[in-house]
């Protein structure tokens, strides 16, 4: 099993000027420890699912952060968990991810999804209030799924080096030039997040290299992971796709509390459960921000995690 670290809580008690060195130090520690991947949340305001933090809690922009981390690490894979299709035009997004793949020596994922409307004030309307706050259009879910499929088609075309015009319902690219193209061939892996059975998992089977099932046990976002993987398998059969080719990822949310070692032991138990279900890459997203002690504790189970699924 692969093990990654997800950075979603940036509420370290440090001045803004020390936020960069804090993130860089932890990323270097994770890289040196041999973790497989490092992920940053792609939100503009903090979201309520991150331990009930207020929207004013620090939230650095994802791709600027990844650009810094790409230059400060050497081996660890990088990506967003995940970018909403509504946030960036696909041509710009693909150019950004490609550039990071080139400059990092081929270490990027494209983490993408339709976007969820859970980021809202506690009693506010059912729309993503960070997009309202910054004036970013956030269409209805059905429209976002149309946009998502077009973005996935553009991704394949640009990474294939095909510069012919793309004419979709939502996007029109007259010359999708992508130079230099990605170091990873045929493309940086496309990780598609979401658990929708009719569209998201069907899109995974048709376009993606990895799925991400965002399970949050004990909340209304808890899902039947085995059932979702069974649905994905059926979509792969329908699409003529080898189910085994798709990387199955999810997140684990340990509570390290005052004793990181105890939290790491509980995490290992959860990893065994996830491996038995068929997952081969887990992103660890703890309650609260990462610390050196928490990374050390998680690294202590890395070798055993590697044996899971063998």
PDB file of C-alpha atoms in Angstrom, residues 141-279:
ATOM      1  CA  UNK A 141     -24.151  20.101 -10.260  1.00  0.00           C
ATOM      2  CA  UNK A 142     -25.460  18.734 -13.562  1.00  0.00           C
ATOM      3  CA  UNK A 143     -23.605  21.475 -15.427  1.00  0.00           C
ATOM      4  CA  UNK A 144     -20.427  20.853 -13.445  1.00  0.00           C
ATOM      5  CA  UNK A 145     -20.503  17.206 -14.474  1.00  0.00           C
ATOM      6  CA  UNK A 146     -20.774  18.265 -18.124  1.00  0.00           C
ATOM      7  CA  UNK A 147     -17.801  20.571 -17.564  1.00  0.00           C
ATOM      8  CA  UNK A 148     -15.892  17.794 -15.815  1.00  0.00           C
ATOM      9  CA  UNK A 149     -16.246  15.371 -18.715  1.00  0.00           C
ATOM     10  CA  UNK A 150     -15.087  18.030 -21.149  1.00  0.00           C
ATOM     11  CA  UNK A 151     -12.104  18.845 -18.927  1.00  0.00           C
ATOM     12  CA  UNK A 152     -11.128  15.174 -18.864  1.00  0.00           C
ATOM     13  CA  UNK A 153     -11.350  15.047 -22.647  1.00  0.00           C
ATOM     14  CA  UNK A 154      -9.184  18.171 -22.922  1.00  0.00           C
ATOM     15  CA  UNK A 155      -6.643  16.613 -20.536  1.00  0.00           C
ATOM     16  CA  UNK A 156      -6.262  13.533 -22.716  1.00  0.00           C
ATOM     17  CA  UNK A 157      -6.008  15.649 -25.846  1.00  0.00           C
ATOM     18  CA  UNK A 158      -3.420  18.100 -24.522  1.00  0.00           C
ATOM     19  CA  UNK A 159      -1.255  15.394 -22.953  1.00  0.00           C
ATOM     20  CA  UNK A 160      -1.447  13.429 -26.203  1.00  0.00           C
ATOM     21  CA  UNK A 161      -0.011  16.467 -27.978  1.00  0.00           C
ATOM     22  CA  UNK A 162      -3.121  16.915 -30.121  1.00  0.00           C
ATOM     23  CA  UNK A 163      -3.434  20.619 -31.027  1.00  0.00           C
ATOM     24  CA  UNK A 164      -6.630  20.324 -33.084  1.00  0.00           C
ATOM     25  CA  UNK A 165      -9.498  22.570 -31.921  1.00  0.00           C
ATOM     26  CA  UNK A 166     -11.660  21.305 -29.075  1.00  0.00           C
ATOM     27  CA  UNK A 167     -15.292  22.311 -29.440  1.00  0.00           C
ATOM     28  CA  UNK A 168     -17.395  21.422 -26.423  1.00  0.00           C
ATOM     29  CA  UNK A 169     -20.598  22.737 -24.951  1.00  0.00           C
ATOM     30  CA  UNK A 170     -18.770  24.634 -22.200  1.00  0.00           C
ATOM     31  CA  UNK A 171     -15.209  24.967 -23.474  1.00  0.00           C
ATOM     32  CA  UNK A 172     -13.779  25.885 -26.845  1.00  0.00           C
ATOM     33  CA  UNK A 173     -10.001  25.704 -27.343  1.00  0.00           C
ATOM     34  CA  UNK A 174      -8.843  26.767 -30.793  1.00  0.00           C
ATOM     35  CA  UNK A 175      -5.312  25.428 -30.338  1.00  0.00           C
ATOM     36  CA  UNK A 176      -4.703  23.428 -27.125  1.00  0.00           C
ATOM     37  CA  UNK A 177      -0.932  23.709 -27.384  1.00  0.00           C
ATOM     38  CA  UNK A 178       0.956  22.292 -24.412  1.00  0.00           C
ATOM     39  CA  UNK A 179       4.686  22.942 -24.682  1.00  0.00           C
ATOM     40  CA  UNK A 180       6.684  21.593 -22.997  1.00  0.00           C
ATOM     41  CA  UNK A 181       4.483  18.577 -22.531  1.00  0.00           C
ATOM     42  CA  UNK A 182       4.533  16.470 -19.382  1.00  0.00           C
ATOM     43  CA  UNK A 183       7.536  14.431 -18.282  1.00  0.00           C
ATOM     44  CA  UNK A 184       5.256  11.539 -17.306  1.00  0.00           C
ATOM     45  CA  UNK A 185       4.024   9.590 -20.293  1.00  0.00           C
ATOM     46  CA  UNK A 186       1.384   9.195 -21.491  1.00  0.00           C
ATOM     47  CA  UNK A 187       0.341  11.785 -18.893  1.00  0.00           C
ATOM     48  CA  UNK A 188       0.437  12.668 -15.223  1.00  0.00           C
ATOM     49  CA  UNK A 189      -2.040  10.342 -13.498  1.00  0.00           C
ATOM     50  CA  UNK A 190      -5.584  11.679 -13.422  1.00  0.00           C
ATOM     51  CA  UNK A 191      -7.138  11.177  -9.992  1.00  0.00           C
ATOM     52  CA  UNK A 192     -10.894  11.671 -10.046  1.00  0.00           C
ATOM     53  CA  UNK A 193     -12.564  12.185  -6.680  1.00  0.00           C
ATOM     54  CA  UNK A 194     -16.155  11.458  -5.782  1.00  0.00           C
ATOM     55  CA  UNK A 195     -18.480   8.561  -5.090  1.00  0.00           C
ATOM     56  CA  UNK A 196     -21.332   9.187  -7.534  1.00  0.00           C
ATOM     57  CA  UNK A 197     -22.309   5.920  -9.149  1.00  0.00           C
ATOM     58  CA  UNK A 198     -23.895   7.211 -12.365  1.00  0.00           C
ATOM     59  CA  UNK A 199     -21.328   9.798 -13.446  1.00  0.00           C
ATOM     60  CA  UNK A 200     -18.183  10.075 -11.321  1.00  0.00           C
ATOM     61  CA  UNK A 201     -17.321   6.384 -11.190  1.00  0.00           C
ATOM     62  CA  UNK A 202     -18.280   5.989 -14.845  1.00  0.00           C
ATOM     63  CA  UNK A 203     -15.897   8.842 -15.693  1.00  0.00           C
ATOM     64  CA  UNK A 204     -13.168   7.094 -13.692  1.00  0.00           C
ATOM     65  CA  UNK A 205     -13.561   3.988 -15.831  1.00  0.00           C
ATOM     66  CA  UNK A 206     -13.456   6.012 -19.049  1.00  0.00           C
ATOM     67  CA  UNK A 207     -10.873   8.708 -18.363  1.00  0.00           C
ATOM     68  CA  UNK A 208      -8.986   8.415 -15.053  1.00  0.00           C
ATOM     69  CA  UNK A 209      -5.968   6.576 -13.712  1.00  0.00           C
ATOM     70  CA  UNK A 210      -7.042   6.707 -10.064  1.00  0.00           C
ATOM     71  CA  UNK A 211     -10.251   7.096  -8.094  1.00  0.00           C
ATOM     72  CA  UNK A 212     -10.606   8.775  -4.730  1.00  0.00           C
ATOM     73  CA  UNK A 213     -13.524   7.833  -2.523  1.00  0.00           C
ATOM     74  CA  UNK A 214     -13.806  10.588   0.120  1.00  0.00           C
ATOM     75  CA  UNK A 215     -15.015   8.592   3.101  1.00  0.00           C
ATOM     76  CA  UNK A 216     -15.572  10.391   6.413  1.00  0.00           C
ATOM     77  CA  UNK A 217     -16.661   7.792   8.997  1.00  0.00           C
ATOM     78  CA  UNK A 218     -19.169   9.023  11.526  1.00  0.00           C
ATOM     79  CA  UNK A 219     -20.442  11.858   9.319  1.00  0.00           C
ATOM     80  CA  UNK A 220     -23.085  12.153   6.663  1.00  0.00           C
ATOM     81  CA  UNK A 221     -20.264  11.722   4.141  1.00  0.00           C
ATOM     82  CA  UNK A 222     -19.576   8.138   5.261  1.00  0.00           C
ATOM     83  CA  UNK A 223     -20.062   5.727   2.368  1.00  0.00           C
ATOM     84  CA  UNK A 224     -20.056   1.978   1.731  1.00  0.00           C
ATOM     85  CA  UNK A 225     -16.571   1.703   0.279  1.00  0.00           C
ATOM     86  CA  UNK A 226     -16.879  -1.915  -0.852  1.00  0.00           C
ATOM     87  CA  UNK A 227     -20.099  -1.163  -2.703  1.00  0.00           C
ATOM     88  CA  UNK A 228     -18.537   1.824  -4.467  1.00  0.00           C
ATOM     89  CA  UNK A 229     -15.590  -0.271  -5.637  1.00  0.00           C
ATOM     90  CA  UNK A 230     -18.016  -2.913  -6.907  1.00  0.00           C
ATOM     91  CA  UNK A 231     -19.810  -0.204  -8.895  1.00  0.00           C
ATOM     92  CA  UNK A 232     -16.501   0.975 -10.326  1.00  0.00           C
ATOM     93  CA  UNK A 233     -15.682  -2.576 -11.358  1.00  0.00           C
ATOM     94  CA  UNK A 234     -18.981  -2.814 -13.252  1.00  0.00           C
ATOM     95  CA  UNK A 235     -18.294   0.485 -15.029  1.00  0.00           C
ATOM     96  CA  UNK A 236     -14.856  -0.816 -15.995  1.00  0.00           C
ATOM     97  CA  UNK A 237     -16.436  -3.949 -17.440  1.00  0.00           C
ATOM     98  CA  UNK A 238     -18.868  -1.820 -19.451  1.00  0.00           C
ATOM     99  CA  UNK A 239     -16.039   0.394 -20.747  1.00  0.00           C
ATOM    100  CA  UNK A 240     -13.706  -2.508 -21.534  1.00  0.00           C
ATOM    101  CA  UNK A 241     -11.238  -1.170 -18.970  1.00  0.00           C
ATOM    102  CA  UNK A 242      -9.047  -3.318 -16.748  1.00  0.00           C
ATOM    103  CA  UNK A 243     -10.223  -2.577 -13.203  1.00  0.00           C
ATOM    104  CA  UNK A 244      -6.774  -3.511 -11.875  1.00  0.00           C
ATOM    105  CA  UNK A 245      -5.211  -0.617 -13.826  1.00  0.00           C
ATOM    106  CA  UNK A 246      -7.029   1.965 -11.706  1.00  0.00           C
ATOM    107  CA  UNK A 247      -5.374   3.099  -8.494  1.00  0.00           C
ATOM    108  CA  UNK A 248      -7.902   2.947  -5.661  1.00  0.00           C
ATOM    109  CA  UNK A 249      -7.408   5.707  -3.113  1.00  0.00           C
ATOM    110  CA  UNK A 250      -9.207   7.024  -0.080  1.00  0.00           C
ATOM    111  CA  UNK A 251      -8.354   9.027   3.037  1.00  0.00           C
ATOM    112  CA  UNK A 252      -7.833   8.079   6.671  1.00  0.00           C
ATOM    113  CA  UNK A 253      -8.427  10.564   9.476  1.00  0.00           C
ATOM    114  CA  UNK A 254      -6.473   9.550  12.590  1.00  0.00           C
ATOM    115  CA  UNK A 255      -6.861  11.355  15.873  1.00  0.00           C
ATOM    116  CA  UNK A 256      -3.293  11.679  17.129  1.00  0.00           C
ATOM    117  CA  UNK A 257      -4.350  13.595  20.228  1.00  0.00           C
ATOM    118  CA  UNK A 258      -1.600  13.871  22.838  1.00  0.00           C
ATOM    119  CA  UNK A 259      -0.033  10.543  21.907  1.00  0.00           C
ATOM    120  CA  UNK A 260       1.020  10.290  18.241  1.00  0.00           C
ATOM    121  CA  UNK A 261       2.194   6.697  18.721  1.00  0.00           C
ATOM    122  CA  UNK A 262      -1.288   5.571  19.791  1.00  0.00           C
ATOM    123  CA  UNK A 263      -2.808   7.419  16.869  1.00  0.00           C
ATOM    124  CA  UNK A 264      -0.380   5.732  14.469  1.00  0.00           C
ATOM    125  CA  UNK A 265      -1.281   2.303  15.837  1.00  0.00           C
ATOM    126  CA  UNK A 266      -4.976   2.999  15.269  1.00  0.00           C
ATOM    127  CA  UNK A 267      -4.139   4.250  11.778  1.00  0.00           C
ATOM    128  CA  UNK A 268      -2.366   1.012  10.947  1.00  0.00           C
ATOM    129  CA  UNK A 269      -5.475  -0.922  11.966  1.00  0.00           C
ATOM    130  CA  UNK A 270      -7.534   1.235   9.612  1.00  0.00           C
ATOM    131  CA  UNK A 271      -5.026   0.738   6.797  1.00  0.00           C
ATOM    132  CA  UNK A 272      -5.364  -3.027   7.150  1.00  0.00           C
ATOM    133  CA  UNK A 273      -9.138  -2.675   6.813  1.00  0.00           C
ATOM    134  CA  UNK A 274      -8.814  -0.490   3.739  1.00  0.00           C
ATOM    135  CA  UNK A 275      -6.306  -2.836   2.138  1.00  0.00           C
ATOM    136  CA  UNK A 276      -8.693  -5.761   2.658  1.00  0.00           C
ATOM    137  CA  UNK A 277     -11.356  -3.779   0.776  1.00  0.00           C
ATOM    138  CA  UNK A 278      -9.024  -3.282  -2.168  1.00  0.00           C
ATOM    139  CA  UNK A 279      -7.457   0.155  -1.627  1.00  0.00           C
TER     140      UNK A 279
END
